[in-house]
Amino acid sequence: MAKKKTEGILSGSILDVPFYKIPEKIKLAEEHGLRVIHLDIMDGVFAPQISFGLNFARQLREITNADLEAHLMVVNPENLVNRISDKLFSRIFFHYEATMYPIRLIESIKRNGIEVGIAINPSTPIQSIEYLLSEVDAVLVMLVEPGFGGQKMITSMIRKIEQLRLLKEHLGYDFVIACDGGIKIENAEQLITKGANELIVGTGIFNSPRFPRVVSEFLDLLRKYYS
Ligand code: DX5
Ligand code: ZN
């Protein structure tokens, strides 16, 4: 990804895009400026659905130049991470709740030259991951419970974004504050003003009646705060 961590990032989540439409939708979104594709990898255990795996990600790599970021919603993320030795992903988010040894996992992702992000469920407070903030490139605040696209944002989660921004300023750390779930063009600005600099958006992009130009609308909004 190799971007300044204070840059505004829009990441398109394709979880709810029908498979046969994925190439066409990605192409249109890229034409409107989308540079990051978010892949929700779920195992049916940590999160209720089974979505895509590494083979699918490798196929996707063939059809787009966008950065791919993985959001692992799986138990034992170590097993999957050990099978990713190439530069398939620019960044891997794993869930704090899914591993007993987050520091080891962070180190093994970094060893592969991949950016590492830690994701937290709505039930996990920021305090739980405070000790990891110096080690990660990004933190993903889930605004919904993992598993499905198109859910409604839990607005009380916005406070966590603010808490993270304050910690980041106070401690002088440099990590991306990402948020995921229920983001639409109408509620995006409040997330940015609280401190989010990466918006992960699924149905708010790909199912929007204004697709694909809604991609430019999100990017304009991010540019307003992160030039
Ligand atoms: C939910 C996933 C999200 C999902 C977002 O578990 O992590 O990335 O695809 O979809 P929307 O933006 O529709 O909530
Ligand atoms: Zn996700």
PDB file of C-alpha atoms and ligand atoms in Angstrom:
ATOM      1  CA  MET A   1       0.000   0.000   0.000  1.00  0.00           C
ATOM      2  CA  ALA A   2       2.917   2.245   0.925  1.00  0.00           C
ATOM      3  CA  LYS A   3       0.795   5.316   1.466  1.00  0.00           C
ATOM      4  CA  LYS A   4       1.177   7.958   4.087  1.00  0.00           C
ATOM      5  CA  LYS A   5      -0.944   6.773   6.972  1.00  0.00           C
ATOM      6  CA  THR A   6      -2.614  10.145   7.170  1.00  0.00           C
ATOM      7  CA  GLU A   7      -3.956   9.844   3.652  1.00  0.00           C
ATOM      8  CA  GLY A   8      -7.674   9.307   3.035  1.00  0.00           C
ATOM      9  CA  ILE A   9      -8.378   5.795   1.728  1.00  0.00           C
ATOM     10  CA  LEU A  10     -11.521   4.347   0.211  1.00  0.00           C
ATOM     11  CA  SER A  11     -11.714   0.568   0.176  1.00  0.00           C
ATOM     12  CA  GLY A  12     -14.486  -1.211  -1.762  1.00  0.00           C
ATOM     13  CA  SER A  13     -15.850  -4.382  -0.126  1.00  0.00           C
ATOM     14  CA  ILE A  14     -17.157  -6.846  -2.711  1.00  0.00           C
ATOM     15  CA  LEU A  15     -18.790  -9.292  -0.269  1.00  0.00           C
ATOM     16  CA  ASP A  16     -22.300  -8.631  -1.542  1.00  0.00           C
ATOM     17  CA  VAL A  17     -21.486  -8.278  -5.237  1.00  0.00           C
ATOM     18  CA  PRO A  18     -22.776 -11.307  -7.193  1.00  0.00           C
ATOM     19  CA  PHE A  19     -19.754 -13.271  -8.466  1.00  0.00           C
ATOM     20  CA  TYR A  20     -20.629 -12.871 -12.121  1.00  0.00           C
ATOM     21  CA  LYS A  21     -20.726  -9.075 -11.766  1.00  0.00           C
ATOM     22  CA  ILE A  22     -17.436  -8.690  -9.892  1.00  0.00           C
ATOM     23  CA  PRO A  23     -15.103  -7.993 -12.869  1.00  0.00           C
ATOM     24  CA  GLU A  24     -17.450  -5.427 -14.405  1.00  0.00           C
ATOM     25  CA  LYS A  25     -18.199  -3.654 -11.116  1.00  0.00           C
ATOM     26  CA  ILE A  26     -14.524  -3.474 -10.156  1.00  0.00           C
ATOM     27  CA  LYS A  27     -13.632  -2.056 -13.562  1.00  0.00           C
ATOM     28  CA  LEU A  28     -16.259   0.686 -13.285  1.00  0.00           C
ATOM     29  CA  ALA A  29     -15.290   1.512  -9.701  1.00  0.00           C
ATOM     30  CA  GLU A  30     -11.616   1.718 -10.721  1.00  0.00           C
ATOM     31  CA  GLU A  31     -12.507   4.062 -13.563  1.00  0.00           C
ATOM     32  CA  HIS A  32     -14.016   6.329 -10.904  1.00  0.00           C
ATOM     33  CA  GLY A  33     -10.880   6.256  -8.769  1.00  0.00           C
ATOM     34  CA  LEU A  34     -11.197   3.209  -6.477  1.00  0.00           C
ATOM     35  CA  ARG A  35      -7.674   1.970  -5.631  1.00  0.00           C
ATOM     36  CA  VAL A  36      -8.289  -0.589  -2.870  1.00  0.00           C
ATOM     37  CA  ILE A  37     -10.464  -3.714  -2.876  1.00  0.00           C
ATOM     38  CA  HIS A  38     -11.468  -5.192   0.494  1.00  0.00           C
ATOM     39  CA  LEU A  39     -11.853  -8.971   0.669  1.00  0.00           C
ATOM     40  CA  ASP A  40     -13.844 -10.378   3.568  1.00  0.00           C
ATOM     41  CA  ILE A  41     -12.501 -13.880   4.127  1.00  0.00           C
ATOM     42  CA  MET A  42     -14.925 -15.777   6.379  1.00  0.00           C
ATOM     43  CA  ASP A  43     -14.861 -19.376   7.533  1.00  0.00           C
ATOM     44  CA  GLY A  44     -18.426 -19.922   8.757  1.00  0.00           C
ATOM     45  CA  VAL A  45     -17.073 -20.221  12.313  1.00  0.00           C
ATOM     46  CA  PHE A  46     -15.750 -16.835  13.393  1.00  0.00           C
ATOM     47  CA  ALA A  47     -18.382 -15.220  11.178  1.00  0.00           C
ATOM     48  CA  PRO A  48     -21.591 -16.940  10.068  1.00  0.00           C
ATOM     49  CA  GLN A  49     -20.963 -17.014   6.314  1.00  0.00           C
ATOM     50  CA  ILE A  50     -18.401 -18.773   4.171  1.00  0.00           C
ATOM     51  CA  SER A  51     -17.188 -16.282   1.613  1.00  0.00           C
ATOM     52  CA  PHE A  52     -13.949 -16.434  -0.361  1.00  0.00           C
ATOM     53  CA  GLY A  53     -10.525 -17.971   0.097  1.00  0.00           C
ATOM     54  CA  LEU A  54      -7.029 -17.464  -1.238  1.00  0.00           C
ATOM     55  CA  ASN A  55      -7.724 -19.034  -4.643  1.00  0.00           C
ATOM     56  CA  PHE A  56     -10.403 -16.475  -5.264  1.00  0.00           C
ATOM     57  CA  ALA A  57      -8.068 -13.679  -4.154  1.00  0.00           C
ATOM     58  CA  ARG A  58      -5.420 -14.916  -6.600  1.00  0.00           C
ATOM     59  CA  GLN A  59      -7.972 -14.904  -9.429  1.00  0.00           C
ATOM     60  CA  LEU A  60      -8.962 -11.382  -8.506  1.00  0.00           C
ATOM     61  CA  ARG A  61      -5.289 -10.381  -8.617  1.00  0.00           C
ATOM     62  CA  GLU A  62      -5.399 -11.246 -12.335  1.00  0.00           C
ATOM     63  CA  ILE A  63      -8.202  -8.822 -13.156  1.00  0.00           C
ATOM     64  CA  THR A  64      -7.332  -5.691 -11.213  1.00  0.00           C
ATOM     65  CA  ASN A  65      -4.359  -3.469 -10.465  1.00  0.00           C
ATOM     66  CA  ALA A  66      -5.992  -2.194  -7.291  1.00  0.00           C
ATOM     67  CA  ASP A  67      -4.440  -3.019  -3.931  1.00  0.00           C
ATOM     68  CA  LEU A  68      -6.124  -6.004  -2.296  1.00  0.00           C
ATOM     69  CA  GLU A  69      -6.630  -5.935   1.436  1.00  0.00           C
ATOM     70  CA  ALA A  70      -7.766  -9.004   3.338  1.00  0.00           C
ATOM     71  CA  HIS A  71     -10.127  -8.864   6.282  1.00  0.00           C
ATOM     72  CA  LEU A  72      -9.722 -12.258   7.924  1.00  0.00           C
ATOM     73  CA  MET A  73     -12.841 -13.258   9.827  1.00  0.00           C
ATOM     74  CA  VAL A  74     -11.611 -16.739  10.599  1.00  0.00           C
ATOM     75  CA  VAL A  75     -10.555 -18.670  13.665  1.00  0.00           C
ATOM     76  CA  ASN A  76      -6.849 -19.534  13.834  1.00  0.00           C
ATOM     77  CA  PRO A  77      -5.818 -16.779  11.385  1.00  0.00           C
ATOM     78  CA  GLU A  78      -2.216 -18.038  11.806  1.00  0.00           C
ATOM     79  CA  ASN A  79      -3.029 -21.036   9.573  1.00  0.00           C
ATOM     80  CA  LEU A  80      -4.151 -18.824   6.720  1.00  0.00           C
ATOM     81  CA  VAL A  81      -1.407 -16.256   7.159  1.00  0.00           C
ATOM     82  CA  ASN A  82       1.210 -19.031   6.940  1.00  0.00           C
ATOM     83  CA  ARG A  83      -0.105 -19.864   3.486  1.00  0.00           C
ATOM     84  CA  ILE A  84       0.281 -16.304   2.186  1.00  0.00           C
ATOM     85  CA  SER A  85       3.908 -15.903   1.234  1.00  0.00           C
ATOM     86  CA  ASP A  86       3.498 -13.822  -1.895  1.00  0.00           C
ATOM     87  CA  LYS A  87       2.479 -10.176  -2.210  1.00  0.00           C
ATOM     88  CA  LEU A  88      -1.134 -11.104  -2.861  1.00  0.00           C
ATOM     89  CA  PHE A  89      -2.362  -8.588  -0.291  1.00  0.00           C
ATOM     90  CA  SER A  90      -1.039  -5.125   0.498  1.00  0.00           C
ATOM     91  CA  ARG A  91      -2.526  -5.340   3.953  1.00  0.00           C
ATOM     92  CA  ILE A  92      -3.983  -8.072   6.135  1.00  0.00           C
ATOM     93  CA  PHE A  93      -6.450  -7.316   8.895  1.00  0.00           C
ATOM     94  CA  PHE A  94      -6.926 -10.079  11.462  1.00  0.00           C
ATOM     95  CA  HIS A  95      -9.369 -10.055  14.363  1.00  0.00           C
ATOM     96  CA  TYR A  96      -8.038  -9.511  17.865  1.00  0.00           C
ATOM     97  CA  GLU A  97     -10.757 -11.889  19.130  1.00  0.00           C
ATOM     98  CA  ALA A  98      -9.578 -14.722  16.856  1.00  0.00           C
ATOM     99  CA  THR A  99      -6.059 -15.249  18.152  1.00  0.00           C
ATOM    100  CA  MET A 100      -4.388 -15.934  21.495  1.00  0.00           C
ATOM    101  CA  TYR A 101      -1.054 -14.533  20.321  1.00  0.00           C
ATOM    102  CA  PRO A 102      -1.553 -11.292  18.414  1.00  0.00           C
ATOM    103  CA  ILE A 103       2.065 -10.137  18.685  1.00  0.00           C
ATOM    104  CA  ARG A 104       3.387 -13.306  17.058  1.00  0.00           C
ATOM    105  CA  LEU A 105       0.811 -12.977  14.314  1.00  0.00           C
ATOM    106  CA  ILE A 106       1.682  -9.327  13.706  1.00  0.00           C
ATOM    107  CA  GLU A 107       5.338 -10.284  13.380  1.00  0.00           C
ATOM    108  CA  SER A 108       4.686 -13.083  10.929  1.00  0.00           C
ATOM    109  CA  ILE A 109       2.579 -10.835   8.674  1.00  0.00           C
ATOM    110  CA  LYS A 110       5.256  -8.132   8.738  1.00  0.00           C
ATOM    111  CA  ARG A 111       7.962 -10.677   7.924  1.00  0.00           C
ATOM    112  CA  ASN A 112       6.237 -11.211   4.590  1.00  0.00           C
ATOM    113  CA  GLY A 113       6.475  -7.496   3.859  1.00  0.00           C
ATOM    114  CA  ILE A 114       2.724  -7.040   4.196  1.00  0.00           C
ATOM    115  CA  GLU A 115       1.104  -4.235   6.183  1.00  0.00           C
ATOM    116  CA  VAL A 116      -0.720  -5.471   9.237  1.00  0.00           C
ATOM    117  CA  GLY A 117      -4.013  -4.281  10.637  1.00  0.00           C
ATOM    118  CA  ILE A 118      -5.919  -5.350  13.710  1.00  0.00           C
ATOM    119  CA  ALA A 119      -9.720  -5.479  13.602  1.00  0.00           C
ATOM    120  CA  ILE A 120     -12.019  -5.369  16.612  1.00  0.00           C
ATOM    121  CA  ASN A 121     -15.624  -6.453  16.977  1.00  0.00           C
ATOM    122  CA  PRO A 122     -18.226  -4.105  18.458  1.00  0.00           C
ATOM    123  CA  SER A 123     -17.955  -5.948  21.798  1.00  0.00           C
ATOM    124  CA  THR A 124     -14.203  -5.333  22.114  1.00  0.00           C
ATOM    125  CA  PRO A 125     -13.148  -2.088  23.774  1.00  0.00           C
ATOM    126  CA  ILE A 126     -10.212  -0.025  22.486  1.00  0.00           C
ATOM    127  CA  GLN A 127      -8.415  -0.580  25.794  1.00  0.00           C
ATOM    128  CA  SER A 128      -7.930  -4.265  24.887  1.00  0.00           C
ATOM    129  CA  ILE A 129      -5.696  -3.399  21.947  1.00  0.00           C
ATOM    130  CA  GLU A 130      -3.964  -0.336  23.347  1.00  0.00           C
ATOM    131  CA  TYR A 131      -0.794  -2.342  23.963  1.00  0.00           C
ATOM    132  CA  LEU A 132      -0.667  -3.327  20.274  1.00  0.00           C
ATOM    133  CA  LEU A 133      -1.033   0.134  18.761  1.00  0.00           C
ATOM    134  CA  SER A 134       2.698   0.718  18.438  1.00  0.00           C
ATOM    135  CA  GLU A 135       3.029  -2.480  16.367  1.00  0.00           C
ATOM    136  CA  VAL A 136       0.353  -2.132  13.688  1.00  0.00           C
ATOM    137  CA  ASP A 137      -0.095  -0.180  10.474  1.00  0.00           C
ATOM    138  CA  ALA A 138      -3.864   0.052  10.829  1.00  0.00           C
ATOM    139  CA  VAL A 139      -6.772  -0.514  13.197  1.00  0.00           C
ATOM    140  CA  LEU A 140     -10.173  -1.518  11.876  1.00  0.00           C
ATOM    141  CA  VAL A 141     -13.171  -0.563  13.995  1.00  0.00           C
ATOM    142  CA  MET A 142     -16.131  -2.789  13.123  1.00  0.00           C
ATOM    143  CA  LEU A 143     -19.277  -0.686  13.007  1.00  0.00           C
ATOM    144  CA  VAL A 144     -21.433  -3.837  12.680  1.00  0.00           C
ATOM    145  CA  GLU A 145     -21.043  -7.411  13.881  1.00  0.00           C
ATOM    146  CA  PRO A 146     -19.013  -9.388  11.321  1.00  0.00           C
ATOM    147  CA  GLY A 147     -20.721 -11.520   8.739  1.00  0.00           C
ATOM    148  CA  PHE A 148     -22.919  -9.659   6.309  1.00  0.00           C
ATOM    149  CA  GLY A 149     -23.006  -6.656   4.041  1.00  0.00           C
ATOM    150  CA  GLY A 150     -25.877  -4.204   4.183  1.00  0.00           C
ATOM    151  CA  GLN A 151     -26.267  -4.065   7.973  1.00  0.00           C
ATOM    152  CA  LYS A 152     -27.084  -0.886   9.843  1.00  0.00           C
ATOM    153  CA  MET A 153     -24.206   0.926  11.506  1.00  0.00           C
ATOM    154  CA  ILE A 154     -24.098   0.728  15.309  1.00  0.00           C
ATOM    155  CA  THR A 155     -23.688   4.443  15.936  1.00  0.00           C
ATOM    156  CA  SER A 156     -22.259   4.014  19.450  1.00  0.00           C
ATOM    157  CA  MET A 157     -19.134   2.589  17.744  1.00  0.00           C
ATOM    158  CA  ILE A 158     -18.237   6.065  16.463  1.00  0.00           C
ATOM    159  CA  ARG A 159     -16.871   6.862  19.913  1.00  0.00           C
ATOM    160  CA  LYS A 160     -14.170   4.258  19.384  1.00  0.00           C
ATOM    161  CA  ILE A 161     -12.894   6.132  16.322  1.00  0.00           C
ATOM    162  CA  GLU A 162     -12.561   9.254  18.432  1.00  0.00           C
ATOM    163  CA  GLN A 163     -10.819   7.325  21.228  1.00  0.00           C
ATOM    164  CA  LEU A 164      -8.347   5.924  18.720  1.00  0.00           C
ATOM    165  CA  ARG A 165      -7.623   9.335  17.218  1.00  0.00           C
ATOM    166  CA  LEU A 166      -6.932  10.778  20.657  1.00  0.00           C
ATOM    167  CA  LEU A 167      -4.622   7.883  21.525  1.00  0.00           C
ATOM    168  CA  LYS A 168      -2.847   8.223  18.198  1.00  0.00           C
ATOM    169  CA  GLU A 169      -2.250  11.942  18.801  1.00  0.00           C
ATOM    170  CA  HIS A 170      -1.317  11.470  22.425  1.00  0.00           C
ATOM    171  CA  LEU A 171       1.123   8.616  21.817  1.00  0.00           C
ATOM    172  CA  GLY A 172       2.467  10.015  18.534  1.00  0.00           C
ATOM    173  CA  TYR A 173       1.769   6.793  16.625  1.00  0.00           C
ATOM    174  CA  ASP A 174       1.184   6.519  12.928  1.00  0.00           C
ATOM    175  CA  PHE A 175      -1.566   4.043  12.064  1.00  0.00           C
ATOM    176  CA  VAL A 176      -4.543   4.140   9.745  1.00  0.00           C
ATOM    177  CA  ILE A 177      -7.931   4.353  11.452  1.00  0.00           C
ATOM    178  CA  ALA A 178     -10.265   2.248   9.314  1.00  0.00           C
ATOM    179  CA  CYS A 179     -13.929   1.547   9.848  1.00  0.00           C
ATOM    180  CA  ASP A 180     -16.173  -1.043   8.253  1.00  0.00           C
ATOM    181  CA  GLY A 181     -19.893  -1.754   8.179  1.00  0.00           C
ATOM    182  CA  GLY A 182     -22.994   0.251   7.354  1.00  0.00           C
ATOM    183  CA  ILE A 183     -21.133   3.164   5.751  1.00  0.00           C
ATOM    184  CA  LYS A 184     -23.115   5.163   3.217  1.00  0.00           C
ATOM    185  CA  ILE A 185     -22.340   8.461   1.541  1.00  0.00           C
ATOM    186  CA  GLU A 186     -24.846  10.097   3.924  1.00  0.00           C
ATOM    187  CA  ASN A 187     -23.123   9.012   7.157  1.00  0.00           C
ATOM    188  CA  ALA A 188     -19.492   8.990   6.009  1.00  0.00           C
ATOM    189  CA  GLU A 189     -18.548  12.561   6.901  1.00  0.00           C
ATOM    190  CA  GLN A 190     -19.160  12.133  10.632  1.00  0.00           C
ATOM    191  CA  LEU A 191     -16.737   9.164  10.640  1.00  0.00           C
ATOM    192  CA  ILE A 192     -14.037  11.200   8.920  1.00  0.00           C
ATOM    193  CA  THR A 193     -14.469  14.166  11.246  1.00  0.00           C
ATOM    194  CA  LYS A 194     -14.112  11.858  14.271  1.00  0.00           C
ATOM    195  CA  GLY A 195     -10.804  10.574  12.905  1.00  0.00           C
ATOM    196  CA  ALA A 196     -11.369   7.751  10.405  1.00  0.00           C
ATOM    197  CA  ASN A 197      -9.039   7.967   7.415  1.00  0.00           C
ATOM    198  CA  GLU A 198     -10.019   4.697   5.758  1.00  0.00           C
ATOM    199  CA  LEU A 199     -13.620   3.988   4.858  1.00  0.00           C
ATOM    200  CA  ILE A 200     -14.452   0.382   3.950  1.00  0.00           C
ATOM    201  CA  VAL A 201     -17.677   0.417   2.003  1.00  0.00           C
ATOM    202  CA  GLY A 202     -19.626  -2.468   0.486  1.00  0.00           C
ATOM    203  CA  THR A 203     -23.275  -1.989  -0.408  1.00  0.00           C
ATOM    204  CA  GLY A 204     -22.870   1.779   0.019  1.00  0.00           C
ATOM    205  CA  ILE A 205     -20.771   1.649  -3.171  1.00  0.00           C
ATOM    206  CA  PHE A 206     -21.721  -1.407  -5.186  1.00  0.00           C
ATOM    207  CA  ASN A 207     -25.497  -1.406  -4.539  1.00  0.00           C
ATOM    208  CA  SER A 208     -25.891   2.351  -4.568  1.00  0.00           C
ATOM    209  CA  PRO A 209     -28.326   3.748  -7.146  1.00  0.00           C
ATOM    210  CA  ARG A 210     -25.547   6.260  -7.862  1.00  0.00           C
ATOM    211  CA  PHE A 211     -22.916   3.556  -8.597  1.00  0.00           C
ATOM    212  CA  PRO A 212     -20.305   4.120  -9.977  1.00  0.00           C
ATOM    213  CA  ARG A 213     -20.166   7.873  -9.471  1.00  0.00           C
ATOM    214  CA  VAL A 214     -20.723   7.418  -5.726  1.00  0.00           C
ATOM    215  CA  VAL A 215     -17.055   6.285  -5.686  1.00  0.00           C
ATOM    216  CA  SER A 216     -15.998   9.808  -6.712  1.00  0.00           C
ATOM    217  CA  GLU A 217     -18.361  11.262  -4.101  1.00  0.00           C
ATOM    218  CA  PHE A 218     -16.675   9.239  -1.326  1.00  0.00           C
ATOM    219  CA  LEU A 219     -13.230  10.201  -2.644  1.00  0.00           C
ATOM    220  CA  ASP A 220     -14.180  13.902  -2.766  1.00  0.00           C
ATOM    221  CA  LEU A 221     -15.351  13.704   0.832  1.00  0.00           C
ATOM    222  CA  LEU A 222     -12.065  12.126   1.934  1.00  0.00           C
ATOM    223  CA  ARG A 223     -10.092  14.739  -0.020  1.00  0.00           C
ATOM    224  CA  LYS A 224     -11.924  17.506   1.825  1.00  0.00           C
ATOM    225  CA  TYR A 225     -10.173  16.381   5.025  1.00  0.00           C
ATOM    226  CA  TYR A 226      -7.091  14.589   3.705  1.00  0.00           C
ATOM    227  CA  SER A 227      -5.538  16.397   0.781  1.00  0.00           C
TER     228      SER A 227
HETATM  229  C1  DX5 B   1     -18.948  -7.259   7.303  1.00  0.00           C
HETATM  230  C2  DX5 B   1     -17.775  -7.005   6.407  1.00  0.00           C
HETATM  231  C3  DX5 B   1     -17.850  -5.753   5.621  1.00  0.00           C
HETATM  232  C4  DX5 B   1     -19.022  -5.686   4.673  1.00  0.00           C
HETATM  233  C5  DX5 B   1     -19.373  -4.231   4.569  1.00  0.00           C
HETATM  234  O1  DX5 B   1     -18.663  -8.311   8.144  1.00  0.00           O
HETATM  235  O2  DX5 B   1     -16.579  -6.951   7.155  1.00  0.00           O
HETATM  236  O3  DX5 B   1     -16.634  -5.474   4.919  1.00  0.00           O
HETATM  237  O4  DX5 B   1     -18.756  -6.194   3.396  1.00  0.00           O
HETATM  238  O5  DX5 B   1     -20.539  -4.111   3.857  1.00  0.00           O
HETATM  239  P1  DX5 B   1     -21.496  -2.847   4.048  1.00  0.00           P
HETATM  240  O6  DX5 B   1     -20.688  -1.634   3.697  1.00  0.00           O
HETATM  241  O7  DX5 B   1     -22.612  -3.118   3.125  1.00  0.00           O
HETATM  242  O8  DX5 B   1     -21.922  -2.830   5.499  1.00  0.00           O
HETATM  243 ZN    ZN B   2     -14.742  -6.252   6.068  1.00  0.00          ZN
END
